[in-house]
PDB file of C-alpha atoms in Angstrom:
ATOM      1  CA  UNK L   1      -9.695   9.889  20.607  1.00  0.00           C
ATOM      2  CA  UNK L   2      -6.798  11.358  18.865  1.00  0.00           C
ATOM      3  CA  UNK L   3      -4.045   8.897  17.044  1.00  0.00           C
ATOM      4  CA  UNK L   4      -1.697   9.240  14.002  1.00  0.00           C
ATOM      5  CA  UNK L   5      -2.460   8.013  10.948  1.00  0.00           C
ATOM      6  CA  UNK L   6      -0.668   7.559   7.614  1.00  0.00           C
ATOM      7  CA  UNK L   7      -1.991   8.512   4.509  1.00  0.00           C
ATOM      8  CA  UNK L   8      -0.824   6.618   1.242  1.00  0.00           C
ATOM      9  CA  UNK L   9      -1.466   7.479  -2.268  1.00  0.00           C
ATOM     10  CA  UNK L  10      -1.221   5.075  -5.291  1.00  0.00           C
ATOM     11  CA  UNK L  11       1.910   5.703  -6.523  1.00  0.00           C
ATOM     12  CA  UNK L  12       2.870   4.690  -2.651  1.00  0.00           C
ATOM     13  CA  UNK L  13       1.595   1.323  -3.378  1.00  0.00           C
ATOM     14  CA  UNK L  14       2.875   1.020  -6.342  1.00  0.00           C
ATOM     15  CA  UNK L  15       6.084   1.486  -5.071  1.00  0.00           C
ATOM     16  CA  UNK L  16       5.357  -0.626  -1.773  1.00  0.00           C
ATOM     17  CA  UNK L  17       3.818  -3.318  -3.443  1.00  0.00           C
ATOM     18  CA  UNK L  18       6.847  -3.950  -6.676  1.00  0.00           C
ATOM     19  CA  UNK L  19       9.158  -3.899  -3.228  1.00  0.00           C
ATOM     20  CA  UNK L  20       7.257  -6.973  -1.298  1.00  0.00           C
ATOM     21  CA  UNK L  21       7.621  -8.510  -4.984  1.00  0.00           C
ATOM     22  CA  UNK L  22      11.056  -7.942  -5.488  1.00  0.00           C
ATOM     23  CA  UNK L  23      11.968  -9.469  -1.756  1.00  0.00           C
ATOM     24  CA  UNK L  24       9.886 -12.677  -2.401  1.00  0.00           C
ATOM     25  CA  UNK L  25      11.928 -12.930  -5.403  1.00  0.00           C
ATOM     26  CA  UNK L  26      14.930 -12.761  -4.405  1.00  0.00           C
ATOM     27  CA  UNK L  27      13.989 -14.800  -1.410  1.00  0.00           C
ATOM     28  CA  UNK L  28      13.781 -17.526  -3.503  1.00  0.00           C
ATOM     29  CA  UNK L  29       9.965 -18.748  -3.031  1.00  0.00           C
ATOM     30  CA  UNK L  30       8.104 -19.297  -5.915  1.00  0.00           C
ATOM     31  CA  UNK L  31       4.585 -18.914  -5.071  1.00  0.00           C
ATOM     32  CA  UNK L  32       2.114 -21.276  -8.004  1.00  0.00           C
ATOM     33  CA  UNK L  33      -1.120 -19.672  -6.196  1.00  0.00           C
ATOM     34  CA  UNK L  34      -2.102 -16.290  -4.228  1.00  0.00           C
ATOM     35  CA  UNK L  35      -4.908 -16.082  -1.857  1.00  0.00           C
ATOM     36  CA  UNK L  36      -5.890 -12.406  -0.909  1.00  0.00           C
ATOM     37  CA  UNK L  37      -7.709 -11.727   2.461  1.00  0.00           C
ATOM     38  CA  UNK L  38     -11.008  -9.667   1.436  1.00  0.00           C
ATOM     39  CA  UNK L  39     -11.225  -6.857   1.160  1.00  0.00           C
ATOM     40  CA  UNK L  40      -7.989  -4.890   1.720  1.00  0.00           C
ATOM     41  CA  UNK L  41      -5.594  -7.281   0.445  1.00  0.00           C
ATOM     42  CA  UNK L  42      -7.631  -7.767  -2.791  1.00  0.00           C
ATOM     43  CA  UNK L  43      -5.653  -4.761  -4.208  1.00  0.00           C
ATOM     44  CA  UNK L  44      -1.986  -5.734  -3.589  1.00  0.00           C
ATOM     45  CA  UNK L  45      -2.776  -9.559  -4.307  1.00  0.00           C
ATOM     46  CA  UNK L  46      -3.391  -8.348  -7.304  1.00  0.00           C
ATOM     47  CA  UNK L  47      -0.232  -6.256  -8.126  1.00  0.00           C
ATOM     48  CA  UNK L  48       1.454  -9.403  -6.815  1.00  0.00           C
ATOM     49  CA  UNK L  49       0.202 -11.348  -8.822  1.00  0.00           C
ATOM     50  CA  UNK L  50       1.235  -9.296 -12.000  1.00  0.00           C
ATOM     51  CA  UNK L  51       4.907  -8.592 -10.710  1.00  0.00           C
ATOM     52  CA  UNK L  52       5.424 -12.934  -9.898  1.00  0.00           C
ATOM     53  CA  UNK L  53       3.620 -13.414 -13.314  1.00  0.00           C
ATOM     54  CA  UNK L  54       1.395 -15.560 -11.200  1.00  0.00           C
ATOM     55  CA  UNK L  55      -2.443 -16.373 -12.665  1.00  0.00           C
ATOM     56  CA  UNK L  56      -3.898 -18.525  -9.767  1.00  0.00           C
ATOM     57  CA  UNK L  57      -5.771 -15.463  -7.588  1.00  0.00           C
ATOM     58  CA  UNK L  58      -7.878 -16.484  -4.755  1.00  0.00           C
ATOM     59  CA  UNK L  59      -9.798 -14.793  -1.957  1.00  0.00           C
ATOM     60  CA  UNK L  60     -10.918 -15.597   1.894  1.00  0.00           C
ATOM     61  CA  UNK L  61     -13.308 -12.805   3.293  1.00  0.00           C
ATOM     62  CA  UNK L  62     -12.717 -11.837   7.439  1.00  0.00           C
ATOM     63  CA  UNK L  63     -14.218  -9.835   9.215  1.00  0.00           C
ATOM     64  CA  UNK L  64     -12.458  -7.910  12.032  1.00  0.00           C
ATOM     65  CA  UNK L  65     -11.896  -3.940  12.125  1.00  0.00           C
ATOM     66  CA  UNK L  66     -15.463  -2.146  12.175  1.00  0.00           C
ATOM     67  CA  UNK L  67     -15.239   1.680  12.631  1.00  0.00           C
ATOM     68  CA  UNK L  68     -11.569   2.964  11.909  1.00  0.00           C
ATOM     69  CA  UNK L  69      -9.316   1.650  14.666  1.00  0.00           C
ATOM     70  CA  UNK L  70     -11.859  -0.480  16.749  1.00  0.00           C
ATOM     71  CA  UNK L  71     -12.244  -4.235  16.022  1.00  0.00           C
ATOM     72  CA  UNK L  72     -15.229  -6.190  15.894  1.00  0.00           C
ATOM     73  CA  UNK L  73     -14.324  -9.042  18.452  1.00  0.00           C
ATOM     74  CA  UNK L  74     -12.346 -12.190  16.976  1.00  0.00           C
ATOM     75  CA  UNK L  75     -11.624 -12.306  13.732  1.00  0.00           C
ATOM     76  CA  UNK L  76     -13.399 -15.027  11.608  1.00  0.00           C
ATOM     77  CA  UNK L  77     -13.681 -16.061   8.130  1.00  0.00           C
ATOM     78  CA  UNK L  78     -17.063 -15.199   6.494  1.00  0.00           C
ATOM     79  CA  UNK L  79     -15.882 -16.271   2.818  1.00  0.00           C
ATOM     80  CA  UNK L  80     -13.786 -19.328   2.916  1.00  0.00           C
ATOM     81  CA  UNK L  81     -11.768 -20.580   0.320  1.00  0.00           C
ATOM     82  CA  UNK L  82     -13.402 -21.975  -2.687  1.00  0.00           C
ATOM     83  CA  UNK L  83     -10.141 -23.342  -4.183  1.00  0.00           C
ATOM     84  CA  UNK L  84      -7.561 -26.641  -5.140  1.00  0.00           C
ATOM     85  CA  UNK L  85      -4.429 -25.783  -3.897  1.00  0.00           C
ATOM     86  CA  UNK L  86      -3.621 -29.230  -2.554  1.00  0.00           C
ATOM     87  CA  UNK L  87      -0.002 -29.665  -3.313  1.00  0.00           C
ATOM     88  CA  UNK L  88       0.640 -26.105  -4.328  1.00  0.00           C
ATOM     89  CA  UNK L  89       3.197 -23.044  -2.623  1.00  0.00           C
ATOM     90  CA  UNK L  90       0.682 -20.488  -1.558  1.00  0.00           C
ATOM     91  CA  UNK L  91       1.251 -16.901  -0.897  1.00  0.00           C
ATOM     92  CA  UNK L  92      -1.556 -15.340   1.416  1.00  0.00           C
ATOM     93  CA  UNK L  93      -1.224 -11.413   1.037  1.00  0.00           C
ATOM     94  CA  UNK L  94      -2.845  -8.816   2.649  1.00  0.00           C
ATOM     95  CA  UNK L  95      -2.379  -5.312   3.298  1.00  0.00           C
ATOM     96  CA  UNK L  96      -1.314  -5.107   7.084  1.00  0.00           C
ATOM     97  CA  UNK L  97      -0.398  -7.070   9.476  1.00  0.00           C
ATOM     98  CA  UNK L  98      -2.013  -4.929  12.220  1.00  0.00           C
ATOM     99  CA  UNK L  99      -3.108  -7.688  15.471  1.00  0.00           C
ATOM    100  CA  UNK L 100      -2.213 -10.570  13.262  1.00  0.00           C
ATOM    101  CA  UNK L 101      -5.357 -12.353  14.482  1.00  0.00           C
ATOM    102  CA  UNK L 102      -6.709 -12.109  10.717  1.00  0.00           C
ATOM    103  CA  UNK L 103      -3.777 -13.011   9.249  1.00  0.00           C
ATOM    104  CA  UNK L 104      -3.417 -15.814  12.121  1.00  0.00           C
ATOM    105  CA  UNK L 105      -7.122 -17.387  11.172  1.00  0.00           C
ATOM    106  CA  UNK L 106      -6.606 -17.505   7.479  1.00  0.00           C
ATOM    107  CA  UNK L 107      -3.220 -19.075   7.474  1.00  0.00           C
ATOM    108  CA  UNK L 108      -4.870 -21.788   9.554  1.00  0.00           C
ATOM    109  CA  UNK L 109      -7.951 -22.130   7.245  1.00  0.00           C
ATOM    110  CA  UNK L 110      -5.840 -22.440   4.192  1.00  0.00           C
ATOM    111  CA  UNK L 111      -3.293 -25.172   5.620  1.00  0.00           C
ATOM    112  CA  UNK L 112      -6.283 -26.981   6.033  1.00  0.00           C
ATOM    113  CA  UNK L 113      -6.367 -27.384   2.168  1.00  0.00           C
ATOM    114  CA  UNK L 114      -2.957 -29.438   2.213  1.00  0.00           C
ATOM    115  CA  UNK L 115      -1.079 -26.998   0.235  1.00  0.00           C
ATOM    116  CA  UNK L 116       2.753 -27.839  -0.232  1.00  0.00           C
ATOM    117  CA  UNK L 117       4.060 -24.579   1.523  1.00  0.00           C
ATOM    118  CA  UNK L 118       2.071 -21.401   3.072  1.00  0.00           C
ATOM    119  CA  UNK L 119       3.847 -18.315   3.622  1.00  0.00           C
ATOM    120  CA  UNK L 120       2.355 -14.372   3.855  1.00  0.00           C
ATOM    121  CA  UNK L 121       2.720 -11.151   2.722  1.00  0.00           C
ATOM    122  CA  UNK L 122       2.232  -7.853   3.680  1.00  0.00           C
ATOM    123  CA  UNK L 123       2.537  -4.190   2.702  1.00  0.00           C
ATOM    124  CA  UNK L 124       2.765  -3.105   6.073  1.00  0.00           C
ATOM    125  CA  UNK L 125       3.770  -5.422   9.475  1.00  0.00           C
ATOM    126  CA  UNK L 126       3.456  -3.062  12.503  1.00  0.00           C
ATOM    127  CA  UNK L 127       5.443  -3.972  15.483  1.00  0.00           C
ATOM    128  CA  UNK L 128       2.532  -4.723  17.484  1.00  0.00           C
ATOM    129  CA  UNK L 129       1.051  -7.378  15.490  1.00  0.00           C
ATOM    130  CA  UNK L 130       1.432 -10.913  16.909  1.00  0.00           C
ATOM    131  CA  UNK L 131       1.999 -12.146  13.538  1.00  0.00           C
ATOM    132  CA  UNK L 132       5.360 -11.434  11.710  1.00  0.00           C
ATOM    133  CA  UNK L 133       4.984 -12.469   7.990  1.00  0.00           C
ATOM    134  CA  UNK L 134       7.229 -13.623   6.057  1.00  0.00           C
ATOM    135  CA  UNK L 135       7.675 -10.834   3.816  1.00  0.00           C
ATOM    136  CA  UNK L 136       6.617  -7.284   4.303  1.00  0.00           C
ATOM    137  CA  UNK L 137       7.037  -3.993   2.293  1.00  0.00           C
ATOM    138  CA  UNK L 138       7.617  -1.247   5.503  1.00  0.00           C
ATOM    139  CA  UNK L 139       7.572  -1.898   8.910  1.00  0.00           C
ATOM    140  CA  UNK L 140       6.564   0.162  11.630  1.00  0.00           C
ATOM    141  CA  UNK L 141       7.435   0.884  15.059  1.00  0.00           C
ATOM    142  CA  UNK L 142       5.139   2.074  16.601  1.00  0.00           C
ATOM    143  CA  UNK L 143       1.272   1.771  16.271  1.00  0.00           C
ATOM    144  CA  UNK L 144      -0.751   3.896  13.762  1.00  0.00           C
ATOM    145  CA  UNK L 145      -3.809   3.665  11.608  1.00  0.00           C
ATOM    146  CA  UNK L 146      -2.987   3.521   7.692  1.00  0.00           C
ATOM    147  CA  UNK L 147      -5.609   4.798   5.089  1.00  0.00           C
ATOM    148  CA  UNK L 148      -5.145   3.109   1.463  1.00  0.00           C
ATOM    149  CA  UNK L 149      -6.414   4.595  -1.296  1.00  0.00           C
ATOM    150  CA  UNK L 150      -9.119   1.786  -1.689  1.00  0.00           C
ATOM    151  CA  UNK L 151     -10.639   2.391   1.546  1.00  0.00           C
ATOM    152  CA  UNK L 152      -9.894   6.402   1.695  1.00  0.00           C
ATOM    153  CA  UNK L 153     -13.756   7.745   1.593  1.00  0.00           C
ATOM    154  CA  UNK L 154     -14.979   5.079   4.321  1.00  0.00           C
ATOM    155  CA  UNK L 155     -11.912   5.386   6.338  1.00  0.00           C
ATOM    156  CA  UNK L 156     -12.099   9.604   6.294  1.00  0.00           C
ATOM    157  CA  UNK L 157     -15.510   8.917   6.898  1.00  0.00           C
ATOM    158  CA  UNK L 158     -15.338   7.390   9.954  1.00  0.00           C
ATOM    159  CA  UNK L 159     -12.410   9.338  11.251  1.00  0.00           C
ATOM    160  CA  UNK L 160     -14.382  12.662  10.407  1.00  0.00           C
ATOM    161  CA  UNK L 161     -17.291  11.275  12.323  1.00  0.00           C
ATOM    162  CA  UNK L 162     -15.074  10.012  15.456  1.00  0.00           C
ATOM    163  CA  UNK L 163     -14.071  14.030  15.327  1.00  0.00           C
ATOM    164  CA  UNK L 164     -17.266  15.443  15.798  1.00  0.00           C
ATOM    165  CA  UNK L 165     -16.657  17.268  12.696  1.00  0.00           C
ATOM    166  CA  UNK L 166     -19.547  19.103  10.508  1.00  0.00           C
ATOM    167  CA  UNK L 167     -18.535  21.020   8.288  1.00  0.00           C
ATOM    168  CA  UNK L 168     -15.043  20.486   5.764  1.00  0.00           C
ATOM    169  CA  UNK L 169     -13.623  23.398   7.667  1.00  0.00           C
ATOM    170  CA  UNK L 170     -13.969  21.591  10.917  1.00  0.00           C
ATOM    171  CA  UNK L 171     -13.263  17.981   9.130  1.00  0.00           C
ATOM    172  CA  UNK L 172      -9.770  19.417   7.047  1.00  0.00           C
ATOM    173  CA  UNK L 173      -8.541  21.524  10.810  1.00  0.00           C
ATOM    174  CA  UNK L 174      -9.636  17.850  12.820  1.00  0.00           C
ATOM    175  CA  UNK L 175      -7.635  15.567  10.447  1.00  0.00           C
ATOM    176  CA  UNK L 176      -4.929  17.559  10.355  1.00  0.00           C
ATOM    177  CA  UNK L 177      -5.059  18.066  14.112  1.00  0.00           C
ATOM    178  CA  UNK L 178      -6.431  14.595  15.670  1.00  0.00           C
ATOM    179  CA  UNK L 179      -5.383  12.097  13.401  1.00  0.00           C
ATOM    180  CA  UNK L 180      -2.053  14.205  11.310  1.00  0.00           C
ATOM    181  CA  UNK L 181      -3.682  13.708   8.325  1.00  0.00           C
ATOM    182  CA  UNK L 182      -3.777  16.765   5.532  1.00  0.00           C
ATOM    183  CA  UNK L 183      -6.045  16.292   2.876  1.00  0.00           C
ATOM    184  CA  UNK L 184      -7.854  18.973   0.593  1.00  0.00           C
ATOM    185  CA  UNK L 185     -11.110  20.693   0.966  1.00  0.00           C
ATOM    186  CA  UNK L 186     -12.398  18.788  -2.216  1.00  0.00           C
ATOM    187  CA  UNK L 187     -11.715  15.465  -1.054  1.00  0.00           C
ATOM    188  CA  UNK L 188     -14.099  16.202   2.174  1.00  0.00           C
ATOM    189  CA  UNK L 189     -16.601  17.863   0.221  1.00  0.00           C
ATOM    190  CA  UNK L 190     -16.750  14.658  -1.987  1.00  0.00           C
ATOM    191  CA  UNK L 191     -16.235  12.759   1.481  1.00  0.00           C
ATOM    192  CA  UNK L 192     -19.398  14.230   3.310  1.00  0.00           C
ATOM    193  CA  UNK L 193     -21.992  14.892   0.685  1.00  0.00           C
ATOM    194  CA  UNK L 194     -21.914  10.945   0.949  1.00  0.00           C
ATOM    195  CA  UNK L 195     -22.956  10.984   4.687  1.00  0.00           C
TER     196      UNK L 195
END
């Protein structure tokens, strides 16, 4: 099963994520509260938050994606919101708007809260998802996976293992060749001595 991924450092989101800020600015919306969607929109909620100058951080856990690239069925909440926002202008943020089903699910849990105004945020909004949010840092075209540097040892994990690789040799020549991912011998040494 080969596919393209991207691979983004943290400088990337740095970058990535003081762009979504700057375009909700300047949009005008002036979020009082941001709910992250566990777990990879914990990260970039976060950087929001510190860009808006915003001190209301919430979370609602999904579950959806399993191995890299295959979901898990629907996507459901299995941490709802535990949170007053009645009355407030939300910002839900997460990291990519891949399907849109999770993104879809939460912003209908959270409207269910009576909050003044709901609108979402992204790093990424592919093309495919059914979802378009409201503000996004990059948008692509066409379909591929994205590793973020919170997730990079679980997602090279499982991408490694959906190779058939065994040893780094094998793992660094099958990223590079089945997914167009380069990274270094030491980062799939550090990878596979946890498997």
């Amino acid at each position: 099963m080969k596919f393209k991924c991207v691979l983004y450092t943290w400088s990337d989101i740095q970058k990535l994520c003081k762009l979504l800020s700057e375009k909700i600015k300047e949009s005008g919306y002036r979020p009082e509260a941001i709910i992250a969607i566990a777990r990879g929109g914990w990260v970039p909620a976060r950087i929001v938050c510190d860009h808006l100058d915003i001190k209301e951080l919430y979370s609602v856990k999904t579950e959806h994606w399993g191995v890299v690239a295959t979901t898990t069925g629907e996507a459901r909440i299995t941490q709802p919101l535990n949170a007053n926002i009645e009355g407030k202008r939300v910002l839900i943020v997460d990291d990519v708007a891949d399907t849109g089903d999770t993104i879809k699910v939460v912003s209908e849990h959270v409207k269910e809260f009576s909050p003044a105004e709901v609108k979402v945020a992204v790093i990424d909004y592919k093309k495919t998802s059914k979802f378009v949010p409201d503000f996004y840092a990059a948008e692509m075209e066409s379909w591929k996976w994205i590793v973020y540097p919170w997730s990079i040892k679980e997602e090279l994990r499982d991408l490694i293992n959906k190779a058939g690789a065994k040893t780094v040799e094998e793992a660094v020549k099958a990223l590079k060749e089945e997914f167009d991912i380069e990274v270094n011998e030491d980062m799939v040494r550090d990878v596979l001595s946890d498997c």
